[in-house]
mmCIF file of C-alpha atoms and ligand atoms in Angstrom:
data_model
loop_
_atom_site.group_PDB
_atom_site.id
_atom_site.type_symbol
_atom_site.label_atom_id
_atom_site.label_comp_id
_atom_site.label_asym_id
_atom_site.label_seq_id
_atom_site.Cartn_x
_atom_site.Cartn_y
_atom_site.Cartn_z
ATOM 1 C CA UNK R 39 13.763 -31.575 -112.099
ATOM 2 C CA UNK R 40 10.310 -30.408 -110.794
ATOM 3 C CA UNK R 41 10.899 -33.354 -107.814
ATOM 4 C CA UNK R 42 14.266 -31.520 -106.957
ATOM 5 C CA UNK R 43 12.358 -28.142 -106.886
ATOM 6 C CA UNK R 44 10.124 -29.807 -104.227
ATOM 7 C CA UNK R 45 12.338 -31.671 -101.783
ATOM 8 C CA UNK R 46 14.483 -27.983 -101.982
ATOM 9 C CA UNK R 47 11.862 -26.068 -101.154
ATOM 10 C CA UNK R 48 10.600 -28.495 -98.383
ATOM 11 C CA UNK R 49 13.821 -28.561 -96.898
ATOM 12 C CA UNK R 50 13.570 -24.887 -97.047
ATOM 13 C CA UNK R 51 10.480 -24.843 -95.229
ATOM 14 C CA UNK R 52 11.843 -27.172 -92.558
ATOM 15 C CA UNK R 53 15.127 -25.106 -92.187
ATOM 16 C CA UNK R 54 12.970 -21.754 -92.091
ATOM 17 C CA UNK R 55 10.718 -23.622 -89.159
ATOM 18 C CA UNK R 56 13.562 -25.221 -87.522
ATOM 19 C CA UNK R 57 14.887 -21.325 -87.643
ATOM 20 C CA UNK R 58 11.540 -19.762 -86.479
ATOM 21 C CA UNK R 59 11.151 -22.166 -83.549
ATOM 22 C CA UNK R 60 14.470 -21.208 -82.555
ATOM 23 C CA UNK R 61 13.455 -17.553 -82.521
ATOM 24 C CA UNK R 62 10.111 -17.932 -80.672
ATOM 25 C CA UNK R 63 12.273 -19.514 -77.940
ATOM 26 C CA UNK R 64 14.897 -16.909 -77.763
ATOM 27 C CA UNK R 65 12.366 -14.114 -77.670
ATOM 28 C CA UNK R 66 10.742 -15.865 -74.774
ATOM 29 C CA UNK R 67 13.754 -16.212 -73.039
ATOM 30 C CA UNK R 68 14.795 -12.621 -72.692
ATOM 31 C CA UNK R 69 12.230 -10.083 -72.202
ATOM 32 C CA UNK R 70 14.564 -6.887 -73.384
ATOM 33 C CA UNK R 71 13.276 -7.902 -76.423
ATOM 34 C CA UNK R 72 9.959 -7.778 -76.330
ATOM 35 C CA UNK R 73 8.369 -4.622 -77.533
ATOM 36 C CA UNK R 74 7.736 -1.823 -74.785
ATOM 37 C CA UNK R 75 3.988 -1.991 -76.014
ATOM 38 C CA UNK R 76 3.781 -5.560 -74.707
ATOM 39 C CA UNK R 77 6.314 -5.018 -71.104
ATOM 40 C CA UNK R 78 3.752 -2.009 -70.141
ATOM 41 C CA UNK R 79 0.784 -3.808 -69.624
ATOM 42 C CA UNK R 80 2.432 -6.865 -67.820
ATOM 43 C CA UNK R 81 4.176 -4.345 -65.166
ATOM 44 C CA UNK R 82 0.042 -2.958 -64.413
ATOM 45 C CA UNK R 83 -0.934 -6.835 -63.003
ATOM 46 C CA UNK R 84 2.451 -7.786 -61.446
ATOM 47 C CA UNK R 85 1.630 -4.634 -59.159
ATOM 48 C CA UNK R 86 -1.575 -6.375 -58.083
ATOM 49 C CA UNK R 87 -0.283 -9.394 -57.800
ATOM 50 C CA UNK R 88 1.196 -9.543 -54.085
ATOM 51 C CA UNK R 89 -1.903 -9.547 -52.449
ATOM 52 C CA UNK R 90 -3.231 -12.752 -54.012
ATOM 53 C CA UNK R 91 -0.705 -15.102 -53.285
ATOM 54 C CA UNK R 92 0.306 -14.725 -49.672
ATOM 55 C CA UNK R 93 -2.672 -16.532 -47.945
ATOM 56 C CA UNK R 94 -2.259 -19.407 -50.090
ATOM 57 C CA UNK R 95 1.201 -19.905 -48.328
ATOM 58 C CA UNK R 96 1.595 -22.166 -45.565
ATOM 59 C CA UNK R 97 2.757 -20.946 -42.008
ATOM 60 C CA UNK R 98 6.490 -21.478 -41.312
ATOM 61 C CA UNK R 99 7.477 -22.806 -37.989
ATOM 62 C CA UNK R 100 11.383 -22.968 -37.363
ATOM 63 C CA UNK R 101 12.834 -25.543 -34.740
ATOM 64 C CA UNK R 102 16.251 -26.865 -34.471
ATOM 65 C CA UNK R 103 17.760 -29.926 -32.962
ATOM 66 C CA UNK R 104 21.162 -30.022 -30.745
ATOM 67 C CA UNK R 105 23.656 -31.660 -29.537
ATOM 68 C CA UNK R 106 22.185 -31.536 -26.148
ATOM 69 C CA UNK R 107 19.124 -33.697 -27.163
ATOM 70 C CA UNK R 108 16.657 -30.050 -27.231
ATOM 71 C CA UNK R 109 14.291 -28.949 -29.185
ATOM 72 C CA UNK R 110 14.287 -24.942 -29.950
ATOM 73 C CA UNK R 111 10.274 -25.529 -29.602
ATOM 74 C CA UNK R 112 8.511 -27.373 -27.603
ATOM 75 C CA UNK R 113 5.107 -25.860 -27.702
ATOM 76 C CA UNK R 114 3.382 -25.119 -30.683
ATOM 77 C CA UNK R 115 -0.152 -23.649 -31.310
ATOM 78 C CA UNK R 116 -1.565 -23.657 -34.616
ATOM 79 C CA UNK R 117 -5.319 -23.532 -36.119
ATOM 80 C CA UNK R 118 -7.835 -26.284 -37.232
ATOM 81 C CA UNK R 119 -7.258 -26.079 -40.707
ATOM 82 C CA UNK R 120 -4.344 -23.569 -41.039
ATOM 83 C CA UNK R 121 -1.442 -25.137 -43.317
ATOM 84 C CA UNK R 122 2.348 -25.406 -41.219
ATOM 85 C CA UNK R 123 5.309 -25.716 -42.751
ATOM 86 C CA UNK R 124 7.850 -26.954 -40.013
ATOM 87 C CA UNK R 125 11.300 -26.358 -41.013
ATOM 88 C CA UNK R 126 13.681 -28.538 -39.028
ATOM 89 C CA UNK R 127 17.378 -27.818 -38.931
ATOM 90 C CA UNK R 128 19.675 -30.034 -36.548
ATOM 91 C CA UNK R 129 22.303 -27.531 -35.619
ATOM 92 C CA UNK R 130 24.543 -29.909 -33.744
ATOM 93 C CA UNK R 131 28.122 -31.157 -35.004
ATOM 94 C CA UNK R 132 28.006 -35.230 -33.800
ATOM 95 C CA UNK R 133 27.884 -37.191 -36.519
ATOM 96 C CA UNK R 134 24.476 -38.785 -37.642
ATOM 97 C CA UNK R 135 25.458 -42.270 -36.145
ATOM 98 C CA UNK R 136 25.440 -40.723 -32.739
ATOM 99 C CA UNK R 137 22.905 -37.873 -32.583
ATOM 100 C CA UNK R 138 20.788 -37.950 -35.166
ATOM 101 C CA UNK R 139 17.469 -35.770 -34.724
ATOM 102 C CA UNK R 140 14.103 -35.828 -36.392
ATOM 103 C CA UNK R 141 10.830 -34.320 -35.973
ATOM 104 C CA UNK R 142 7.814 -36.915 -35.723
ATOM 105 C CA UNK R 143 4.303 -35.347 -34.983
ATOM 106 C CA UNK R 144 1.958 -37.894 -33.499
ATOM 107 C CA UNK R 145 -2.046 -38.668 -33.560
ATOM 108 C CA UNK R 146 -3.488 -36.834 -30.154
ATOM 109 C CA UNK R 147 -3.225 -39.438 -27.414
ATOM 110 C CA UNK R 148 -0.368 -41.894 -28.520
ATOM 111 C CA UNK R 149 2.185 -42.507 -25.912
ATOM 112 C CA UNK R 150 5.307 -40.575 -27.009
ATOM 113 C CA UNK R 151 7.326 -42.722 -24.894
ATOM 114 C CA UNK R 152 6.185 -46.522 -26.086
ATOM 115 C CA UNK R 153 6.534 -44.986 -29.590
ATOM 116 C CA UNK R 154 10.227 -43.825 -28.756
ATOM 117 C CA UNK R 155 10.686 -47.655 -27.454
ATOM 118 C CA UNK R 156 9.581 -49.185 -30.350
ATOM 119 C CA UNK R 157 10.864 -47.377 -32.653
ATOM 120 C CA UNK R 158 14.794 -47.784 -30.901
ATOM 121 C CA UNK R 159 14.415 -51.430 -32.609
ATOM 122 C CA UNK R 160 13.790 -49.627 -36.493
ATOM 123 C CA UNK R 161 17.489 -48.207 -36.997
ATOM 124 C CA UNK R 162 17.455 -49.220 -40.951
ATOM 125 C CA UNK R 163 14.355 -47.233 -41.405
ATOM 126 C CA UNK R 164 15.870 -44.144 -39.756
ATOM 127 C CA UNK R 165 13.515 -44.727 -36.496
ATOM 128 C CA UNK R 166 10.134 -44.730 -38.104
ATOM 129 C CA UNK R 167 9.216 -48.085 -38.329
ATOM 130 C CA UNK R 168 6.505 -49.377 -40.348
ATOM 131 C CA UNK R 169 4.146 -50.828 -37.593
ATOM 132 C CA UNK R 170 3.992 -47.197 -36.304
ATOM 133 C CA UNK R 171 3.338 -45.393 -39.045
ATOM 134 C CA UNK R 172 -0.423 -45.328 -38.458
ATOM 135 C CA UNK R 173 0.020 -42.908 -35.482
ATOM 136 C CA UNK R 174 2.213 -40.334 -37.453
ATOM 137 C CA UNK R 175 0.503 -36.936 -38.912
ATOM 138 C CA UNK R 176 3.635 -36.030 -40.225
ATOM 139 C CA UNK R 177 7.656 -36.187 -39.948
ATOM 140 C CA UNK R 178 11.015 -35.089 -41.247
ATOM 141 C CA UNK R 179 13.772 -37.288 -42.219
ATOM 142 C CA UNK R 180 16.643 -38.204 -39.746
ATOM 143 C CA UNK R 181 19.151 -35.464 -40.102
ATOM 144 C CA UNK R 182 22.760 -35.282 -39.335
ATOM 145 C CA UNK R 183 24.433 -31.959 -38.575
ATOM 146 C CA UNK R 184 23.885 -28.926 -40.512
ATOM 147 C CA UNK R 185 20.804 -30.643 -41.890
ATOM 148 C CA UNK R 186 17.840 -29.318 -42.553
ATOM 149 C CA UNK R 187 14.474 -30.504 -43.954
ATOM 150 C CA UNK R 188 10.560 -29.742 -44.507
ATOM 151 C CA UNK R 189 7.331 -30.994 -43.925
ATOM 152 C CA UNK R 190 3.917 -29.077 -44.356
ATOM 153 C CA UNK R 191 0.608 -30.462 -43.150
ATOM 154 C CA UNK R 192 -2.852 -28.914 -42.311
ATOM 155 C CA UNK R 193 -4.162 -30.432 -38.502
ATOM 156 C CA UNK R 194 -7.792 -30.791 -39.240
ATOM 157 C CA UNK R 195 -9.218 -31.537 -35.950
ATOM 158 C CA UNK R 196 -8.741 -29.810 -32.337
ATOM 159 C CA UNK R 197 -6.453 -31.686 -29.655
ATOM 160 C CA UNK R 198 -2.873 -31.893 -28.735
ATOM 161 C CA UNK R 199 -0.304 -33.696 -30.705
ATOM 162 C CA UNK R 200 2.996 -34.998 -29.141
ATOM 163 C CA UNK R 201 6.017 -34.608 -31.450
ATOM 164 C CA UNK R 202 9.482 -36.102 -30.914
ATOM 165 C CA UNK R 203 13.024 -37.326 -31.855
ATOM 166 C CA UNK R 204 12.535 -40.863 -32.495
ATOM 167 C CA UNK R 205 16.495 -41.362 -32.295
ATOM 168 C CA UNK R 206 16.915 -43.797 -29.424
ATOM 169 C CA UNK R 207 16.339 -41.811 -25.694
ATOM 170 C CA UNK R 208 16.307 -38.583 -27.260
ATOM 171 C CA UNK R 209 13.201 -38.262 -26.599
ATOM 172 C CA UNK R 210 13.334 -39.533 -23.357
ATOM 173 C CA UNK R 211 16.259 -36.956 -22.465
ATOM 174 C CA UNK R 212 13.368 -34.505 -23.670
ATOM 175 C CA UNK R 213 13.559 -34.287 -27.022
ATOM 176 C CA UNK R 214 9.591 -33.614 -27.199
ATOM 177 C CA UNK R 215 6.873 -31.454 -27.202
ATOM 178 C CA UNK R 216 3.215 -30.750 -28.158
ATOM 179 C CA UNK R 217 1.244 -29.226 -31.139
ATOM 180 C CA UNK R 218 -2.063 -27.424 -29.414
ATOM 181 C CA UNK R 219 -4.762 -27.059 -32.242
ATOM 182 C CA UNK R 220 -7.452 -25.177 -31.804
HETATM 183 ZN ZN1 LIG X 152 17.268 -36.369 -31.468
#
């Protein structure tokens, strides 16, 4: 009897924690119904709280692709140190196969055009091809149209960094341009 009483009230426990956990998750989950005492104080911070964040956030540079084998941008100037986000959107409608477009910042003095040679020969690796990565700061996927993607890096010395489509004579047709840090 008395080992009945205790597996009972053990379950009991275990039901009332499974039940308690269940609260503490619910509660968390929708603020209404916290007490007002508790919302108050949490409204005073959130107030301050714009002013922290923002330098902490990269700058974003936009530049699209086309079908004409452009860039948007073609000169950029950023700051030793500052953090860029470059947002690259190819805004074209030929299928991948045929105009693809990246956007492949290189080391300060590599030779935008020998890279765009070599890397005609690395199609299965979307254009970057391993025995080139050493001269790459930083680059987006290949993109087909209406495709967009990120890449954020910091440039931590002065000079000027070529970028380019690596898709085969794009950049040769001009699909380039140069990152001035100073
Ligand atoms: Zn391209």
């Amino acid at each position: 009897m008395k080992t009945r009483y205790l597996i009972a009230s053990v379950l009991a426990a275990l039901v009332a924690s499974g039940c308690q956990k269940e609260t503490t998750s619910t509660s968390t989950g929708s603020t209404g119904s916290a007490p007002p005492s508790s919302t108050a104080p949490a409204v005073t911070p959130a107030a301050q709280a714009p002013a922290a964040p923002t330098p902490a956030a990269p700058r974003v540079i936009e530049i699209t692709g086309n079908d004409q084998m452009k860039f948007s941008v073609t000169n950029i100037e950023v700051k030793v140190g500052e953090q860029i986000k470059v947002v690259f959107t190819n805004i074209g409608q030929l299928p991948k196969e045929a105009m693809g477009h990246n956007w492949v910042l290189l080391k300060p003095g590599s030779d935008v055009n020998a890279f765009s040679a070599a890397a005609m020969t690395a199609r299965e690796k979307d254009y970057i091809p391993d025995s080139l990565k050493d001269q790459i700061i930083a680059h987006t996927a290949l993109l087909g149209p209406r495709k967009s993607d990120e890449v954020t890096f910091t440039i931590t010395a002065a000079g000027e960094y070529p970028f380019l489509c690596t898709f085969p004579a794009h950049a040769m047709a001009g699909m380039k341009g140069v990152l001035v840090a100073k």
